[in-house]
GROMACS .gro file of N, CA and C in nm:
model
  306
    1MET      N    1   7.189  14.345  20.822
    1MET     CA    2   7.302  14.299  20.740
    1MET      C    3   7.288  14.362  20.602
    2ASP      N    4   7.390  14.421  20.557
    2ASP     CA    5   7.377  14.482  20.425
    2ASP      C    6   7.419  14.373  20.305
    3THR      N    7   7.313  14.347  20.230
    3THR     CA    8   7.326  14.256  20.114
    3THR      C    9   7.339  14.312  19.990
    4THR      N   10   7.349  14.447  19.988
    4THR     CA   11   7.372  14.509  19.853
    4THR      C   12   7.485  14.473  19.764
    5PHE      N   13   7.622  14.462  19.842
    5PHE     CA   14   7.736  14.439  19.779
    5PHE      C   15   7.719  14.314  19.678
    6VAL      N   16   7.672  14.195  19.759
    6VAL     CA   17   7.655  14.068  19.690
    6VAL      C   18   7.551  14.058  19.593
    7LEU      N   19   7.441  14.131  19.613
    7LEU     CA   20   7.343  14.127  19.505
    7LEU      C   21   7.381  14.208  19.398
    8GLU      N   22   7.460  14.314  19.399
    8GLU     CA   23   7.504  14.394  19.299
    8GLU      C   24   7.594  14.306  19.195
    9ILE      N   25   7.653  14.200  19.261
    9ILE     CA   26   7.731  14.103  19.172
    9ILE      C   27   7.648  14.053  19.061
   10PHE      N   28   7.508  14.035  19.085
   10PHE     CA   29   7.425  13.959  19.003
   10PHE      C   30   7.352  14.070  18.909
   11SER      N   31   7.335  14.199  18.970
   11SER     CA   32   7.265  14.297  18.889
   11SER      C   33   7.249  14.414  18.954
   12GLN      N   34   7.273  14.535  18.896
   12GLN     CA   35   7.265  14.666  18.961
   12GLN      C   36   7.113  14.695  19.011
   13ASP      N   37   7.015  14.624  18.946
   13ASP     CA   38   6.876  14.648  18.990
   13ASP      C   39   6.866  14.552  19.104
   14ILE      N   40   6.833  14.595  19.228
   14ILE     CA   41   6.834  14.499  19.338
   14ILE      C   42   6.726  14.403  19.330
   15GLU      N   43   6.618  14.442  19.287
   15GLU     CA   44   6.498  14.343  19.271
   15GLU      C   45   6.530  14.224  19.176
   16LYS      N   46   6.585  14.255  19.073
   16LYS     CA   47   6.634  14.169  18.964
   16LYS      C   48   6.740  14.087  19.020
   17ALA      N   49   6.833  14.143  19.071
   17ALA     CA   50   6.946  14.073  19.146
   17ALA      C   51   6.891  13.960  19.241
   18LYS      N   52   6.787  14.001  19.315
   18LYS     CA   53   6.743  13.906  19.421
   18LYS      C   54   6.680  13.776  19.340
   19GLU      N   55   6.614  13.795  19.223
   19GLU     CA   56   6.560  13.691  19.142
   19GLU      C   57   6.671  13.604  19.088
   20ILE      N   58   6.778  13.679  19.041
   20ILE     CA   59   6.880  13.597  18.977
   20ILE      C   60   6.955  13.521  19.091
   21PHE      N   61   6.957  13.589  19.207
   21PHE     CA   62   7.038  13.505  19.305
   21PHE      C   63   6.956  13.387  19.343
   22VAL      N   64   6.835  13.400  19.356
   22VAL     CA   65   6.743  13.284  19.392
   22VAL      C   66   6.769  13.176  19.292
   23ASP      N   67   6.751  13.218  19.174
   23ASP     CA   68   6.767  13.110  19.053
   23ASP      C   69   6.906  13.040  19.078
   24PHE      N   70   7.005  13.117  19.096
   24PHE     CA   71   7.153  13.080  19.105
   24PHE      C   72   7.162  12.969  19.216
   25MET      N   73   7.108  13.006  19.331
   25MET     CA   74   7.109  12.924  19.450
   25MET      C   75   7.028  12.791  19.416
   26ASP      N   76   6.912  12.806  19.353
   26ASP     CA   77   6.831  12.687  19.312
   26ASP      C   78   6.929  12.581  19.230
   27GLU      N   79   6.997  12.630  19.137
   27GLU     CA   80   7.091  12.559  19.044
   27GLU      C   81   7.190  12.491  19.124
   28GLN      N   82   7.264  12.592  19.196
   28GLN     CA   83   7.388  12.551  19.265
   28GLN      C   84   7.377  12.520  19.406
   29GLY      N   85   7.265  12.562  19.477
   29GLY     CA   86   7.250  12.543  19.617
   29GLY      C   87   7.266  12.407  19.659
   30ALA      N   88   7.204  12.298  19.591
   30ALA     CA   89   7.211  12.162  19.654
   30ALA      C   90   7.360  12.116  19.687
   31ASN      N   91   7.459  12.153  19.597
   31ASN     CA   92   7.595  12.106  19.610
   31ASN      C   93   7.676  12.211  19.645
   32PHE      N   94   7.619  12.343  19.643
   32PHE     CA   95   7.730  12.448  19.672
   32PHE      C   96   7.789  12.437  19.799
   33PHE      N   97   7.699  12.432  19.917
   33PHE     CA   98   7.758  12.421  20.048
   33PHE      C   99   7.777  12.293  20.113
   34GLU      N  100   7.769  12.187  20.018
   34GLU     CA  101   7.790  12.051  20.065
   34GLU      C  102   7.940  12.019  20.108
   35ILE      N  103   7.954  11.987  20.223
   35ILE     CA  104   8.076  11.940  20.282
   35ILE      C  105   8.107  11.795  20.259
   36LYS      N  106   8.205  11.771  20.186
   36LYS     CA  107   8.242  11.618  20.150
   36LYS      C  108   8.334  11.576  20.251
   37ASN      N  109   8.275  11.477  20.337
   37ASN     CA  110   8.349  11.415  20.434
   37ASN      C  111   8.427  11.292  20.368
   38LYS      N  112   8.546  11.308  20.392
   38LYS     CA  113   8.636  11.191  20.342
   38LYS      C  114   8.619  11.070  20.436
   39PRO      N  115   8.610  10.943  20.375
   39PRO     CA  116   8.593  10.832  20.467
   39PRO      C  117   8.726  10.801  20.544
   40ARG      N  118   8.724  10.784  20.676
   40ARG     CA  119   8.842  10.760  20.745
   40ARG      C  120   8.870  10.624  20.751
   41LEU      N  121   8.985  10.579  20.748
   41LEU     CA  122   9.032  10.437  20.760
   41LEU      C  123   9.054  10.423  20.915
   42THR      N  124   9.044  10.293  20.970
   42THR     CA  125   9.090  10.271  21.100
   42THR      C  126   9.240  10.259  21.095
   43ASP      N  127   9.303  10.265  21.216
   43ASP     CA  128   9.463  10.254  21.207
   43ASP      C  129   9.499  10.123  21.172
   44GLU      N  130   9.434  10.027  21.179
   44GLU     CA  131   9.466   9.897  21.110
   44GLU      C  132   9.469   9.902  20.959
   45GLU      N  133   9.365   9.960  20.910
   45GLU     CA  134   9.366   9.971  20.764
   45GLU      C  135   9.458  10.078  20.699
   46ALA      N  136   9.473  10.159  20.796
   46ALA     CA  137   9.584  10.266  20.756
   46ALA      C  138   9.728  10.198  20.748
   47LYS      N  139   9.760  10.117  20.847
   47LYS     CA  140   9.882  10.045  20.855
   47LYS      C  141   9.909   9.961  20.719
   48GLN      N  142   9.795   9.903  20.679
   48GLN     CA  143   9.807   9.827  20.561
   48GLN      C  144   9.849   9.915  20.430
   49ILE      N  145   9.794  10.045  20.428
   49ILE     CA  146   9.813  10.137  20.310
   49ILE      C  147   9.974  10.177  20.334
   50VAL      N  148  10.004  10.193  20.467
   50VAL     CA  149  10.156  10.240  20.491
   50VAL      C  150  10.247  10.137  20.444
   51LYS      N  151  10.215  10.005  20.479
   51LYS     CA  152  10.299   9.897  20.418
   51LYS      C  153  10.305   9.876  20.274
   52GLN      N  154  10.201   9.921  20.206
   52GLN     CA  155  10.193   9.900  20.052
   52GLN      C  156  10.288  10.010  20.012
   53VAL      N  157  10.284  10.130  20.064
   53VAL     CA  158  10.366  10.245  20.015
   53VAL      C  159  10.506  10.225  20.053
   54LEU      N  160  10.535  10.179  20.170
   54LEU     CA  161  10.683  10.162  20.208
   54LEU      C  162  10.744  10.034  20.149
   55GLY      N  163  10.656   9.930  20.106
   55GLY     CA  164  10.722   9.815  20.078
   55GLY      C  165  10.779   9.738  20.190
   56ASN      N  166  10.909   9.686  20.181
   56ASN     CA  167  10.966   9.630  20.287
   56ASN      C  168  11.047   9.707  20.372
   57ILE      N  169  11.025   9.845  20.380
   57ILE     CA  170  11.097   9.942  20.468
   57ILE      C  171  11.004   9.941  20.592
   58GLU      N  172  11.064   9.921  20.716
   58GLU     CA  173  10.986   9.929  20.837
   58GLU      C  174  10.954  10.088  20.869
   59THR      N  175  10.834  10.113  20.935
   59THR     CA  176  10.792  10.245  20.958
   59THR      C  177  10.888  10.308  21.051
   60SER      N  178  10.956  10.238  21.139
   60SER     CA  179  11.050  10.288  21.230
   60SER      C  180  11.177  10.366  21.148
   61GLU      N  181  11.200  10.311  21.032
   61GLU     CA  182  11.314  10.355  20.939
   61GLU      C  183  11.280  10.506  20.899
   62LEU      N  184  11.176  10.542  20.883
   62LEU     CA  185  11.140  10.675  20.838
   62LEU      C  186  11.192  10.782  20.933
   63GLN      N  187  11.206  10.745  21.071
   63GLN     CA  188  11.267  10.845  21.160
   63GLN      C  189  11.412  10.878  21.136
   64THR      N  190  11.483  10.780  21.084
   64THR     CA  191  11.627  10.811  21.055
   64THR      C  192  11.659  10.823  20.902
   65MET      N  193  11.558  10.810  20.815
   65MET     CA  194  11.574  10.817  20.684
   65MET      C  195  11.615  10.964  20.640
   66GLU      N  196  11.693  10.969  20.537
   66GLU     CA  197  11.727  11.108  20.479
   66GLU      C  198  11.583  11.177  20.447
   67LYS      N  199  11.583  11.317  20.476
   67LYS     CA  200  11.465  11.392  20.482
   67LYS      C  201  11.402  11.385  20.338
   68THR      N  202  11.470  11.393  20.230
   68THR     CA  203  11.413  11.402  20.099
   68THR      C  204  11.344  11.280  20.052
   69LYS      N  205  11.391  11.167  20.091
   69LYS     CA  206  11.345  11.035  20.062
   69LYS      C  207  11.215  11.014  20.156
   70ARG      N  208  11.227  11.058  20.290
   70ARG     CA  209  11.132  11.033  20.388
   70ARG      C  210  11.007  11.114  20.345
   71ASP      N  211  11.032  11.237  20.299
   71ASP     CA  212  10.916  11.336  20.265
   71ASP      C  213  10.848  11.278  20.145
   72GLY      N  214  10.923  11.209  20.042
   72GLY     CA  215  10.864  11.151  19.935
   72GLY      C  216  10.758  11.040  19.967
   73TYR      N  217  10.793  10.954  20.071
   73TYR     CA  218  10.701  10.850  20.104
   73TYR      C  219  10.589  10.921  20.195
   74LEU      N  220  10.620  11.030  20.271
   74LEU     CA  221  10.509  11.083  20.341
   74LEU      C  222  10.411  11.158  20.240
   75ARG      N  223  10.451  11.211  20.151
   75ARG     CA  224  10.363  11.272  20.040
   75ARG      C  225  10.270  11.177  19.996
   76GLN      N  226  10.336  11.046  19.945
   76GLN     CA  227  10.239  10.943  19.900
   76GLN      C  228  10.143  10.890  19.991
   77LEU      N  229  10.180  10.888  20.118
   77LEU     CA  230  10.089  10.850  20.225
   77LEU      C  231   9.996  10.957  20.239
   78LYS      N  232  10.016  11.080  20.252
   78LYS     CA  233   9.917  11.187  20.267
   78LYS      C  234   9.826  11.184  20.142
   79ALA      N  235   9.861  11.152  20.023
   79ALA     CA  236   9.764  11.152  19.911
   79ALA      C  237   9.680  11.027  19.906
   80SER      N  238   9.705  10.937  20.003
   80SER     CA  239   9.620  10.801  20.010
   80SER      C  240   9.481  10.846  20.055
   81GLU      N  241   9.391  10.795  19.997
   81GLU     CA  242   9.252  10.812  20.031
   81GLU      C  243   9.212  10.755  20.171
   82GLY      N  244   9.164  10.835  20.257
   82GLY     CA  245   9.127  10.798  20.390
   82GLY      C  246   9.220  10.791  20.510
   83VAL      N  247   9.348  10.811  20.465
   83VAL     CA  248   9.457  10.814  20.575
   83VAL      C  249   9.491  10.967  20.614
   84SER      N  250   9.458  10.982  20.744
   84SER     CA  251   9.484  11.121  20.808
   84SER      C  252   9.621  11.152  20.835
   85ILE      N  253   9.661  11.284  20.861
   85ILE     CA  254   9.816  11.321  20.890
   85ILE      C  255   9.825  11.259  21.032
   86ARG      N  256   9.732  11.267  21.127
   86ARG     CA  257   9.760  11.206  21.248
   86ARG      C  258   9.791  11.068  21.265
   87GLN      N  259   9.708  10.983  21.168
   87GLN     CA  260   9.734  10.850  21.172
   87GLN      C  261   9.871  10.823  21.115
   88ILE      N  262   9.912  10.907  21.011
   88ILE     CA  263  10.050  10.868  20.962
   88ILE      C  264  10.147  10.907  21.065
   89ALA      N  265  10.127  10.997  21.153
   89ALA     CA  266  10.220  11.036  21.245
   89ALA      C  267  10.227  10.935  21.366
   90ARG      N  268  10.107  10.881  21.396
   90ARG     CA  269  10.100  10.775  21.511
   90ARG      C  270  10.171  10.644  21.448
   91ILE      N  271  10.152  10.601  21.326
   91ILE     CA  272  10.181  10.478  21.262
   91ILE      C  273  10.337  10.491  21.249
   92SER      N  274  10.391  10.601  21.203
   92SER     CA  275  10.529  10.614  21.166
   92SER      C  276  10.624  10.666  21.285
   93GLY      N  277  10.558  10.720  21.391
   93GLY     CA  278  10.649  10.753  21.505
   93GLY      C  279  10.694  10.893  21.486
   94LEU      N  280  10.668  10.957  21.367
   94LEU     CA  281  10.706  11.099  21.344
   94LEU      C  282  10.616  11.196  21.408
   95THR      N  283  10.655  11.326  21.425
   95THR     CA  284  10.567  11.423  21.481
   95THR      C  285  10.477  11.469  21.376
   96PHE      N  286  10.355  11.519  21.429
   96PHE     CA  287  10.261  11.578  21.347
   96PHE      C  288  10.319  11.674  21.243
   97ASN      N  289  10.391  11.762  21.300
   97ASN     CA  290  10.448  11.866  21.218
   97ASN      C  291  10.536  11.834  21.104
   98ILE      N  292  10.607  11.720  21.126
   98ILE     CA  293  10.710  11.671  21.019
   98ILE      C  294  10.609  11.601  20.910
   99VAL      N  295  10.508  11.549  20.943
   99VAL     CA  296  10.417  11.499  20.840
   99VAL      C  297  10.351  11.595  20.765
  100VAL      N  298  10.302  11.703  20.837
  100VAL     CA  299  10.238  11.811  20.764
  100VAL      C  300  10.332  11.885  20.683
  101LYS      N  301  10.451  11.900  20.716
  101LYS     CA  302  10.560  11.992  20.629
  101LYS      C  303  10.614  11.902  20.512
  102ALA      N  304  10.596  11.775  20.520
  102ALA     CA  305  10.660  11.692  20.412
  102ALA      C  306  10.571  11.719  20.270
   0.00000   0.00000   0.00000
């Protein structure tokens, strides 16, 4: 594997570049590759979020609602912490693609 390209980002001197790279990874490494898993809600918890966002609108009404209004609600739901797109689709009765495109 050729590492020259990456090391030259740090320095033209390859040995010095290796040292700088190691220092960089020591500083950044602990969090650099960390994947943050979002906590997922159960469907029941997600339904409560949906009810909060929709107010007194039934989830089935999303299927017949005007697109711009529906997409506004879907954007709010997608921004909710822990609610997945698939959960929104299941709860609302809309397709996965409609939720994604909103």
